[in-house]
Amino acid sequence: MENKQVDVIIIGAGPGGLAAAYQLANTKSVLVIENDLWGGTCPNRGCDPKKMLYSVVHTKQQAADLASVGLQSDSKIDWESMMAFKTSYTEKVPSGTLDGLKSTKILTEHGQAKFIDQDTIMVNETNYQAKKIIIATGLHPVTPEIPGSEYIHTSTDFLSMPHLPEKIAFLGGGFVGIELANIAAESGAEVHLIQHNHQILKAYPEELTEQLVDSMTKHGVNFHFDTEISSIQEKADGNYELTGNNDFNLEVDEVFTSMGRQPELDSLNLEIPGVTFDKRGIQVNAFMETANSNVYAIGDVANKSIPKLTPVASFEGAYVADRILSQSDEPIDYPAIPQVVYSSLQLARTGVTPQEAHDNPDMYVVKTAKAGSWYTFNRIQDSNAVIVTVLDKKNNTIVGATVLSKIADEIINYLTFEINQRADKQAVDKQILAYPTPASDLTYYL
Ligand SMILES: Cc1cc2nc3c(=O)[nH]c(=O)nc-3n(C[C@H](O)[C@H](O)[C@H](O)COP(=O)(O)OP(=O)(O)OC[C@H]3O[C@@H](n4cnc5c(N)ncnc54)[C@H](O)[C@@H]3O)c2cc1C
Ligand SMILES: NC(=O)c1ccc[n+]([C@@H]2O[C@H](COP(=O)([O-])OP(=O)(O)OC[C@H]3O[C@@H](n4cnc5c(N)ncnc54)[C@H](O)[C@@H]3O)[C@@H](O)[C@H]2O)c1
């Protein structure tokens, strides 16, 4: 057994771990340990491959919406070519990430990391000791504990499926279920989305999630609300029979879990450094320190009521690196965080929610714009566009926004920027922005 010493060990080479590693690498000796794909979830089996498939699907959906205004097209998705396009990107991610780390003189180990002492990690028969250790091991999909659970696939399997099955079920209508159901249905599969209660995407206002359900239904997704699957049986023809409450019964070619993700903590031996955790992740304080102040947890694996997203993981990685370099004595301070669900319509939100605003009428005003007939949205036949803004009564600046539109991703970024800049109408009106664009509407939101 070899023993080595470094300044900082980072477990997990996803967006969180990598952001910390690069920021530390100039002045510290850094070891990054990864047990699977270099780059982590987002570029290998999350955001990036998903959005490549979505780009193709979304263009088809936009073309169909413009049919009534002169666009004649009969677009069809060829799953195999679309997957090849995705793979042309993802196949280069692990080696590209590893090359990047090596060229920055960051030490790397491929293998399962585990604590064997408060400050020592064992990987591949080597013990590495460090003053500071950062855990950035992310999440993995939850699978229900029901008979037949071994037949259930995950989002990772979906994003590398060589062929599109004819009939698919997704268990759970959160981010993953909604986004993948849209891709599968638009690509030609019969899609069933099973949600155990009455609302998909519970963090969003119900009026808007209902509109998204209407839109997705028109695009071929079959929703089954208040339905919980209790068993899955393999049939003689290789199909799967799903059985649930209220006599629910459905036969499909493939079934995917999309009912949430849980922290990746297996075999880390967290009791050795005294790091505490629960089913929502590793407990951290306002400095991202765990119960052992020399061990940090960042990104998806940290138990925080902050959206679990790539830019959040990178933000936390950079923050912890700053702290280790003694550049920051301040608790982590998040700006407004935008979240977007990419489906037949995009549903996005940032900052103060309409619900929080309704609960605090002395502080906030809520403005709802049914914007389908505005020039920007009419031009792209986005007749369902809704923009809900929350304004701070004191200074009339935007502090929150929720957007349902085909271009909600773009609009929410502008609004997030306005929120973080605390821009009032005067500040926005001082800008000259290209016209006609979604940004040229910014003045109307104030
Ligand atoms: C289908 C899907 C779509 C998504 N789409 C978006 C999106 O559009 N936008 C967005 O912002 N976010 C999206 N996300 C979320 C995003 O991928 C995560 O928030 C982000 O990857 C979190 O980064 P992380 O560094 O915390 O963890 P991860 O990226 O999960 O990286 C953790 C790494 O740690 C490794 N690891 C785990 N245990 C060990 C161990 N014991 N030893 C060594 N290595 C270990 C893992 O193999 C992994 O590579 C999506 C997620 C999924 C699943
Ligand atoms: N566009 C994005 O930013 C994006 C995309 C995908 C994933 N993500 C990240 O990944 C995380 C995980 O996404 P997710 O969709 O797996 O989880 P989620 O928590 O967003 O959604 C899970 C859904 O499954 C439902 N559910 C739970 N148990 C069920 C059961 N037994 N039967 C039927 N439905 C059930 C829940 O009510 C919920 O609607 C997200 O919170 C997000 O941070 C982000």
Coordinates of C-alpha atoms and ligand atoms in Angstrom, one line a residue:
M1 CA 0.0 0.0 0.0
E2 CA 1.4 3.4 -1.1
N3 CA 0.9 6.6 1.0
K4 CA 0.9 10.0 -0.6
Q5 CA 0.1 13.5 0.6
V6 CA -1.7 16.3 -1.3
D7 CA -3.2 19.6 -0.2
V8 CA -6.8 18.9 -1.3
I9 CA -8.7 15.7 -2.4
I10 CA -11.8 16.1 -4.4
I11 CA -14.1 13.1 -4.7
G12 CA -16.2 13.3 -7.9
A13 CA -15.3 14.8 -11.2
G14 CA -18.7 16.4 -12.1
P15 CA -19.3 20.2 -12.5
G16 CA -18.9 20.8 -8.7
G17 CA -15.7 18.9 -8.2
L18 CA -14.1 20.2 -11.4
A19 CA -14.9 23.9 -10.6
A20 CA -13.2 23.5 -7.3
A21 CA -10.2 21.6 -8.8
Y22 CA -9.5 24.2 -11.4
Q23 CA -9.7 27.1 -9.0
L24 CA -7.4 25.4 -6.5
A25 CA -4.9 24.1 -9.0
N26 CA -2.7 27.2 -9.4
T27 CA -1.5 27.2 -5.8
K28 CA -2.4 23.8 -4.3
S29 CA -1.7 20.2 -5.1
V30 CA -5.0 18.7 -5.9
L31 CA -6.2 15.1 -6.5
V32 CA -9.5 14.4 -8.2
I33 CA -11.0 10.9 -7.9
E34 CA -13.7 9.7 -10.2
N35 CA -15.2 6.2 -10.2
D36 CA -17.1 6.4 -13.5
L37 CA -17.2 9.0 -16.3
W38 CA -14.9 12.0 -16.1
G39 CA -17.1 15.1 -16.3
G40 CA -19.9 13.6 -14.2
T41 CA -23.7 13.6 -14.8
C42 CA -24.3 16.8 -16.7
P43 CA -22.2 16.3 -19.9
N44 CA -22.3 12.5 -20.0
R45 CA -25.8 11.6 -19.0
G46 CA -27.7 14.7 -18.0
C47 CA -28.1 18.3 -19.3
D48 CA -25.9 18.2 -22.4
P49 CA -27.0 15.0 -24.1
K50 CA -30.6 15.7 -23.1
K51 CA -30.5 19.2 -24.7
M52 CA -29.0 17.8 -27.9
L53 CA -31.9 15.5 -28.3
Y54 CA -34.3 18.3 -27.3
S55 CA -32.8 20.7 -29.9
V56 CA -33.9 18.3 -32.6
V57 CA -37.3 17.6 -31.1
H58 CA -38.0 21.3 -30.3
T59 CA -37.2 22.4 -33.8
K60 CA -39.7 19.8 -35.1
Q61 CA -42.3 21.1 -32.6
Q62 CA -41.7 24.7 -33.7
A63 CA -42.0 23.8 -37.3
A64 CA -45.4 22.2 -36.7
D65 CA -46.5 25.3 -34.8
L66 CA -45.6 27.5 -37.8
A67 CA -47.5 25.3 -40.3
S68 CA -50.6 27.6 -40.1
V69 CA -48.5 30.6 -41.1
G70 CA -46.9 29.2 -44.2
L71 CA -44.2 26.7 -43.1
Q72 CA -44.8 23.6 -45.1
S73 CA -42.8 20.7 -43.7
D74 CA -43.3 17.1 -42.8
S75 CA -40.4 16.6 -40.4
K76 CA -39.8 13.2 -38.9
I77 CA -37.3 12.2 -36.3
D78 CA -34.8 9.5 -37.1
W79 CA -33.9 8.3 -33.6
E80 CA -30.7 6.5 -34.7
S81 CA -29.2 9.6 -36.4
M82 CA -30.3 11.8 -33.5
M83 CA -28.6 9.5 -31.1
A84 CA -25.4 9.4 -33.2
F85 CA -25.4 13.2 -33.1
K86 CA -25.6 13.0 -29.3
T87 CA -22.9 10.4 -29.1
S88 CA -20.6 12.4 -31.3
Y89 CA -20.5 14.9 -28.3
T90 CA -20.7 12.6 -25.3
E91 CA -18.1 10.1 -26.5
K92 CA -15.4 12.8 -26.2
V93 CA -16.4 14.1 -22.8
P94 CA -14.5 11.7 -20.4
S95 CA -11.2 11.8 -22.3
G96 CA -11.4 15.5 -22.9
T97 CA -12.1 16.1 -19.2
L98 CA -9.3 13.9 -18.1
D99 CA -6.9 15.6 -20.6
G100 CA -7.9 19.0 -19.2
L101 CA -7.2 17.9 -15.7
K102 CA -3.8 16.4 -16.6
S103 CA -2.7 19.4 -18.6
T104 CA -3.4 21.6 -15.5
K105 CA -1.2 19.3 -13.4
I106 CA -4.1 18.1 -11.4
L107 CA -3.6 14.6 -10.1
T108 CA -6.2 12.1 -11.0
E109 CA -7.2 8.6 -9.9
H110 CA -10.0 6.5 -11.5
G111 CA -11.6 4.3 -8.8
Q112 CA -13.9 4.2 -5.8
A113 CA -12.9 6.6 -3.0
K114 CA -13.4 5.8 0.6
F115 CA -12.4 7.3 3.9
I116 CA -10.0 5.2 6.0
D117 CA -9.2 7.9 8.4
Q118 CA -10.4 11.5 9.2
D119 CA -8.0 13.0 6.6
T120 CA -7.1 9.9 4.5
I121 CA -8.8 8.5 1.4
M122 CA -8.0 5.1 -0.1
V123 CA -8.3 4.6 -3.8
N124 CA -6.8 1.9 -6.0
E125 CA -4.5 0.6 -3.2
T126 CA -3.1 4.1 -2.5
N127 CA -3.7 6.1 0.6
Y128 CA -3.9 9.9 0.1
Q129 CA -3.8 12.2 3.0
A130 CA -5.0 15.8 2.8
K131 CA -5.9 18.7 5.1
K132 CA -9.0 19.4 3.1
I133 CA -11.4 17.0 1.4
I134 CA -14.3 18.0 -0.9
I135 CA -17.1 15.5 -1.5
A136 CA -18.9 16.1 -4.8
T137 CA -20.3 12.7 -5.6
G138 CA -23.8 13.8 -6.9
L139 CA -27.0 11.7 -7.0
H140 CA -28.3 8.6 -8.6
P141 CA -31.9 7.8 -9.7
V142 CA -34.4 6.4 -7.2
T143 CA -36.1 3.1 -8.2
P144 CA -39.3 2.1 -6.4
E145 CA -39.1 -1.0 -4.2
I146 CA -41.8 -3.0 -5.9
P147 CA -41.9 -6.5 -7.4
G148 CA -40.4 -6.3 -10.9
S149 CA -38.2 -3.2 -10.1
E150 CA -35.3 -5.0 -11.8
Y151 CA -37.1 -4.3 -15.2
I152 CA -37.0 -0.5 -14.6
H153 CA -34.5 1.6 -16.6
T154 CA -33.1 5.0 -15.7
S155 CA -32.6 8.4 -17.5
T156 CA -29.0 7.2 -18.2
D157 CA -30.3 4.2 -20.2
F158 CA -32.8 6.5 -22.0
L159 CA -30.1 8.9 -23.1
S160 CA -28.2 6.1 -24.8
M161 CA -31.0 4.0 -26.2
P162 CA -29.9 2.7 -29.6
H163 CA -33.6 2.3 -30.8
L164 CA -36.8 4.0 -29.7
P165 CA -39.3 1.5 -28.2
E166 CA -42.8 1.7 -29.4
K167 CA -44.5 2.1 -26.0
I168 CA -42.8 3.7 -23.0
A169 CA -43.8 4.5 -19.4
F170 CA -42.2 7.0 -17.2
L171 CA -42.7 6.8 -13.4
G172 CA -42.7 10.4 -12.1
G173 CA -43.5 13.8 -13.6
G174 CA -40.6 15.9 -12.3
F175 CA -37.8 17.4 -14.4
V176 CA -36.6 14.1 -15.8
G177 CA -40.0 12.6 -16.6
I178 CA -41.3 15.7 -18.3
E179 CA -38.3 16.3 -20.4
L180 CA -37.7 12.7 -21.5
A181 CA -41.4 12.0 -22.2
N182 CA -41.5 15.0 -24.5
I183 CA -38.4 13.7 -26.4
A184 CA -39.8 10.2 -26.7
A185 CA -43.3 11.2 -27.7
E186 CA -42.2 13.7 -30.4
S187 CA -39.8 11.1 -31.7
G188 CA -42.7 8.7 -32.4
A189 CA -43.2 6.5 -29.3
E190 CA -46.5 6.1 -27.4
V191 CA -45.7 7.6 -24.1
H192 CA -47.4 7.2 -20.7
L193 CA -46.4 9.4 -17.8
I194 CA -47.5 8.1 -14.4
Q195 CA -47.6 10.7 -11.5
H196 CA -48.6 9.5 -8.0
N197 CA -50.4 12.6 -7.1
H198 CA -52.4 15.3 -9.0
Q199 CA -49.5 17.7 -10.1
I200 CA -46.4 17.4 -12.1
L201 CA -43.4 19.7 -11.3
K202 CA -44.7 20.7 -7.9
A203 CA -42.4 23.6 -7.5
Y204 CA -44.2 25.5 -10.2
P205 CA -47.7 27.1 -10.0
E206 CA -50.4 24.6 -10.8
E207 CA -52.1 26.9 -13.4
L208 CA -48.9 26.7 -15.4
T209 CA -48.2 23.0 -15.0
E210 CA -51.8 22.3 -16.1
Q211 CA -51.1 24.3 -19.3
L212 CA -47.9 22.3 -19.8
V213 CA -49.9 19.1 -19.4
D214 CA -52.4 20.3 -22.1
S215 CA -49.5 21.1 -24.4
M216 CA -47.8 17.8 -23.9
T217 CA -51.0 15.9 -24.3
K218 CA -51.5 17.6 -27.7
H219 CA -48.0 16.4 -28.5
G220 CA -48.9 12.8 -27.7
V221 CA -48.0 12.2 -24.0
N222 CA -50.7 10.3 -22.0
F223 CA -50.8 11.4 -18.3
H224 CA -52.0 9.2 -15.5
F225 CA -52.5 11.2 -12.3
D226 CA -53.0 9.9 -8.8
T227 CA -51.6 6.6 -10.0
E228 CA -48.9 4.5 -8.1
I229 CA -47.4 1.4 -9.7
S230 CA -47.3 -1.5 -7.3
S231 CA -45.8 -4.2 -9.5
I232 CA -44.2 -4.9 -12.9
Q233 CA -44.4 -8.3 -14.6
E234 CA -42.5 -9.5 -17.6
K235 CA -44.7 -10.9 -20.3
A236 CA -44.0 -13.8 -22.7
D237 CA -43.5 -11.4 -25.6
G238 CA -40.9 -9.4 -23.6
N239 CA -43.2 -6.5 -22.8
Y240 CA -43.9 -5.4 -19.2
E241 CA -47.2 -5.2 -17.5
L242 CA -47.6 -2.4 -15.0
T243 CA -50.2 -2.7 -12.3
G244 CA -51.3 0.0 -9.9
N245 CA -54.0 1.4 -7.7
N246 CA -57.6 1.9 -8.9
D247 CA -57.2 -1.1 -11.3
F248 CA -54.5 0.6 -13.3
N249 CA -53.0 -1.7 -15.9
L250 CA -50.7 -0.9 -18.8
E251 CA -48.5 -2.9 -21.0
V252 CA -45.3 -1.2 -22.4
D253 CA -42.0 -2.1 -24.1
E254 CA -39.9 -0.2 -21.6
V255 CA -40.4 1.5 -18.2
F256 CA -38.2 4.3 -16.9
T257 CA -37.9 5.7 -13.4
S258 CA -38.1 9.5 -13.1
M259 CA -39.3 9.7 -9.5
G260 CA -36.3 11.6 -8.1
R261 CA -32.6 11.1 -7.3
Q262 CA -30.8 10.3 -4.1
P263 CA -27.3 11.0 -2.8
E264 CA -24.4 8.9 -4.0
L265 CA -22.8 8.0 -0.6
D266 CA -22.2 4.3 -1.0
S267 CA -18.9 3.0 0.4
L268 CA -17.5 6.5 1.3
N269 CA -17.4 5.4 5.0
L270 CA -18.6 8.8 6.1
E271 CA -18.8 7.7 9.7
I272 CA -15.0 7.7 9.9
P273 CA -14.6 11.5 9.4
G274 CA -17.9 12.1 11.3
V275 CA -19.7 13.5 8.3
T276 CA -23.5 13.4 8.9
F277 CA -26.1 12.8 6.2
D278 CA -29.7 11.8 5.6
K279 CA -31.7 10.7 2.6
R280 CA -31.5 14.2 1.1
G281 CA -27.7 14.3 1.2
I282 CA -24.8 15.4 3.3
Q283 CA -25.5 18.0 6.0
V284 CA -23.6 21.2 5.5
N285 CA -23.5 24.7 7.2
A286 CA -23.6 28.1 5.5
F287 CA -19.9 27.6 4.5
M288 CA -20.5 24.2 2.8
E289 CA -18.6 22.5 5.7
T290 CA -19.9 19.2 6.9
A291 CA -20.0 18.1 10.5
N292 CA -16.2 17.8 10.1
S293 CA -15.0 21.3 9.2
N294 CA -12.1 19.9 7.1
V295 CA -14.5 18.1 4.9
Y296 CA -16.8 20.0 2.5
A297 CA -19.8 18.8 0.5
I298 CA -20.9 20.6 -2.7
G299 CA -23.2 20.2 -5.6
D300 CA -26.1 17.7 -5.8
V301 CA -24.8 15.6 -2.9
A302 CA -25.2 18.4 -0.4
N303 CA -28.5 18.6 1.5
K304 CA -29.7 22.1 0.8
S305 CA -33.0 23.5 -0.2
I306 CA -31.3 25.0 -3.3
P307 CA -32.1 23.7 -6.8
K308 CA -29.8 20.8 -7.8
L309 CA -28.3 22.1 -11.0
T310 CA -25.0 22.3 -12.9
P311 CA -24.4 26.0 -12.4
V312 CA -25.2 25.7 -8.7
A313 CA -22.7 22.8 -8.3
S314 CA -20.0 24.9 -10.1
F315 CA -20.9 28.0 -8.0
E316 CA -20.5 26.0 -4.8
G317 CA -17.2 24.4 -6.1
A318 CA -15.8 27.8 -6.8
Y319 CA -17.0 29.1 -3.4
V320 CA -15.3 26.3 -1.4
A321 CA -12.1 26.7 -3.4
D322 CA -12.1 30.4 -2.4
R323 CA -12.6 29.5 1.2
I324 CA -9.7 26.9 1.1
L325 CA -7.5 29.6 -0.4
S326 CA -8.7 31.9 2.4
Q327 CA -10.1 34.4 0.1
S328 CA -13.6 34.2 1.6
D329 CA -14.8 34.4 5.2
E330 CA -18.4 35.0 4.1
P331 CA -21.1 32.4 4.1
I332 CA -22.2 31.3 0.6
D333 CA -24.5 33.8 -0.9
Y334 CA -26.5 32.6 -3.9
P335 CA -27.8 35.0 -6.5
A336 CA -31.3 34.3 -8.0
I337 CA -31.1 30.8 -9.6
P338 CA -32.9 30.1 -12.8
Q339 CA -34.5 26.7 -13.4
V340 CA -35.9 25.6 -16.7
V341 CA -37.9 22.5 -17.7
Y342 CA -37.4 21.8 -21.4
S343 CA -40.5 20.4 -22.9
S344 CA -43.1 21.2 -25.7
L345 CA -43.3 24.4 -23.8
Q346 CA -40.5 25.5 -21.5
L347 CA -41.4 26.2 -17.9
A348 CA -38.9 28.4 -16.1
R349 CA -38.6 30.2 -12.8
T350 CA -36.2 32.4 -10.8
G351 CA -36.2 34.3 -7.5
V352 CA -39.3 34.9 -5.4
T353 CA -42.2 32.7 -6.3
P354 CA -45.7 34.0 -7.0
Q355 CA -46.8 31.9 -3.9
E356 CA -44.3 33.7 -1.6
A357 CA -45.4 37.0 -3.1
H358 CA -49.1 36.2 -2.4
D359 CA -48.2 35.3 1.2
N360 CA -46.4 38.6 1.7
P361 CA -48.7 41.2 0.1
D362 CA -47.0 44.1 2.0
M363 CA -43.7 43.4 0.2
Y364 CA -44.6 42.2 -3.2
V365 CA -46.8 42.8 -6.2
V366 CA -47.5 40.0 -8.7
K367 CA -48.0 40.8 -12.4
T368 CA -49.3 38.2 -14.8
A369 CA -48.9 38.8 -18.5
K370 CA -50.8 36.5 -20.9
A371 CA -48.3 37.4 -23.6
G372 CA -49.4 35.1 -26.5
S373 CA -50.6 38.1 -28.5
W374 CA -47.5 40.2 -28.0
Y375 CA -45.4 40.7 -31.1
T376 CA -42.5 38.6 -29.8
F377 CA -44.7 35.6 -29.1
N378 CA -47.2 35.9 -32.0
R379 CA -44.2 36.0 -34.4
I380 CA -43.3 32.5 -33.3
Q381 CA -46.9 31.3 -32.7
D382 CA -46.3 30.9 -29.0
S383 CA -50.0 31.6 -28.2
N384 CA -49.8 30.1 -24.6
A385 CA -47.0 32.4 -23.4
V386 CA -47.4 33.5 -19.8
I387 CA -45.0 35.7 -17.8
V388 CA -45.5 36.1 -14.1
T389 CA -43.3 38.7 -12.5
V390 CA -42.9 39.5 -8.8
L391 CA -42.0 43.1 -8.0
D392 CA -40.6 44.5 -4.8
K393 CA -43.0 47.2 -3.7
K394 CA -40.3 49.3 -2.2
N395 CA -38.2 50.0 -5.3
N396 CA -40.2 48.6 -8.1
T397 CA -37.6 46.1 -9.2
I398 CA -38.2 42.5 -10.3
V399 CA -37.4 40.0 -7.6
G400 CA -38.9 36.9 -9.1
A401 CA -40.3 35.5 -12.4
T402 CA -42.1 32.4 -13.7
V403 CA -42.4 31.9 -17.4
L404 CA -44.2 29.5 -19.6
S405 CA -43.2 29.9 -23.3
K406 CA -41.4 28.2 -26.1
I407 CA -38.5 30.5 -25.3
A408 CA -38.7 30.6 -21.5
D409 CA -35.0 29.7 -21.2
E410 CA -34.0 32.9 -22.9
I411 CA -36.4 35.1 -21.1
I412 CA -35.6 33.7 -17.6
N413 CA -31.9 34.4 -18.1
Y414 CA -32.6 38.1 -18.9
L415 CA -34.9 38.4 -15.9
T416 CA -32.4 36.6 -13.7
F417 CA -29.8 39.2 -14.8
E418 CA -32.2 42.0 -14.1
I419 CA -33.0 40.6 -10.6
N420 CA -29.3 40.2 -9.7
Q421 CA -28.4 43.7 -11.0
R422 CA -31.4 45.1 -9.1
A423 CA -32.3 46.9 -12.3
D424 CA -35.3 49.3 -12.2
K425 CA -37.2 50.6 -15.2
Q426 CA -34.9 53.6 -15.6
A427 CA -31.8 51.3 -15.8
V428 CA -33.4 49.0 -18.3
D429 CA -34.6 52.0 -20.4
K430 CA -31.0 53.3 -20.6
Q431 CA -30.0 50.2 -22.7
I432 CA -30.3 50.0 -26.4
L433 CA -31.0 46.4 -27.2
A434 CA -31.4 44.7 -30.6
Y435 CA -35.0 44.9 -31.9
P436 CA -37.1 42.8 -32.4
T437 CA -35.9 40.3 -29.9
P438 CA -37.2 38.9 -26.6
A439 CA -34.8 41.2 -24.8
S440 CA -36.5 44.3 -26.3
D441 CA -39.6 43.4 -24.2
L442 CA -37.7 43.8 -20.9
T443 CA -39.0 47.3 -20.2
Y444 CA -42.6 45.9 -20.3
Y445 CA -42.0 43.6 -17.4
L446 CA -41.3 46.5 -15.1
Ligands
LIG1 C1 -31.3 13.6 -17.1 C2 -30.8 14.8 -16.4 C3 -30.9 16.0 -17.0 C4 -30.4 17.2 -16.4 N1 -30.6 18.4 -17.0 C5 -30.1 19.5 -16.4 C6 -30.2 20.8 -17.0 O1 -30.7 20.9 -18.1 N2 -29.6 21.8 -16.4 C7 -29.0 21.7 -15.2 O2 -28.5 22.7 -14.7 N3 -28.9 20.5 -14.5 C8 -29.4 19.4 -15.1 N4 -29.3 18.2 -14.5 C9 -28.7 18.2 -13.2 C10 -27.1 18.2 -13.3 O3 -26.7 17.1 -14.1 C11 -26.5 18.1 -11.9 O4 -27.0 19.1 -11.1 C12 -25.0 18.2 -11.9 O5 -24.4 17.3 -12.7 C13 -24.4 18.1 -10.5 O6 -23.1 18.2 -10.5 P1 -22.2 17.5 -9.3 O7 -20.8 17.8 -9.6 O8 -22.8 17.8 -8.0 O9 -22.5 15.9 -9.4 P2 -22.3 14.9 -10.7 O10 -22.3 15.6 -12.0 O11 -23.3 13.9 -10.5 O12 -20.9 14.3 -10.5 C14 -20.6 13.4 -9.4 C15 -19.4 12.5 -9.8 O13 -19.0 11.8 -8.7 C16 -18.7 10.5 -9.1 N5 -18.6 9.6 -7.8 C17 -19.7 9.2 -7.1 N6 -19.3 8.5 -6.0 C18 -18.0 8.4 -6.1 C19 -17.0 7.8 -5.3 N7 -17.2 7.1 -4.2 N8 -15.7 7.9 -5.7 C20 -15.3 8.5 -6.8 N9 -16.2 9.2 -7.6 C21 -17.5 9.1 -7.3 C22 -19.8 10.1 -10.1 O14 -19.4 9.0 -10.9 C23 -19.9 11.4 -10.8 O15 -19.1 11.5 -12.0 C24 -29.8 17.1 -15.1 C25 -29.7 15.8 -14.5 C26 -30.2 14.7 -15.1 C27 -30.0 13.3 -14.5
LIG2 N1 -33.8 21.0 -16.8 C1 -33.2 20.8 -15.6 O1 -32.6 21.7 -15.0 C2 -33.1 19.4 -15.0 C3 -33.5 18.3 -15.8 C4 -33.5 17.0 -15.2 C5 -33.1 16.8 -13.9 N2 -32.7 17.9 -13.2 C6 -32.3 17.7 -11.8 O2 -32.5 16.4 -11.4 C7 -33.3 16.3 -10.2 C8 -34.1 15.0 -10.2 O3 -35.1 15.1 -11.2 P1 -36.3 14.0 -11.2 O4 -37.3 14.4 -12.3 O5 -35.8 12.6 -11.2 O6 -36.9 14.3 -9.8 P2 -38.0 15.3 -9.3 O7 -37.9 15.3 -7.8 O8 -37.9 16.6 -10.0 O9 -39.4 14.6 -9.7 C9 -39.9 13.4 -9.3 C10 -41.3 13.3 -9.6 O10 -41.8 11.9 -9.4 C11 -43.0 12.0 -8.6 N3 -43.0 10.7 -7.9 C12 -42.4 10.4 -6.7 N4 -42.6 9.1 -6.4 C13 -43.5 8.6 -7.3 C14 -44.1 7.4 -7.5 N5 -43.9 6.4 -6.6 N6 -44.9 7.2 -8.6 C15 -45.1 8.2 -9.5 N7 -44.5 9.4 -9.3 C16 -43.7 9.6 -8.3 C17 -42.9 13.2 -7.8 O11 -44.1 13.7 -7.3 C18 -42.2 14.2 -8.8 O12 -43.2 14.8 -9.6 C19 -34.2 17.6 -10.3 O13 -34.6 18.0 -9.0 C20 -33.2 18.6 -10.9 O14 -32.5 19.2 -9.9 C21 -32.8 19.2 -13.7

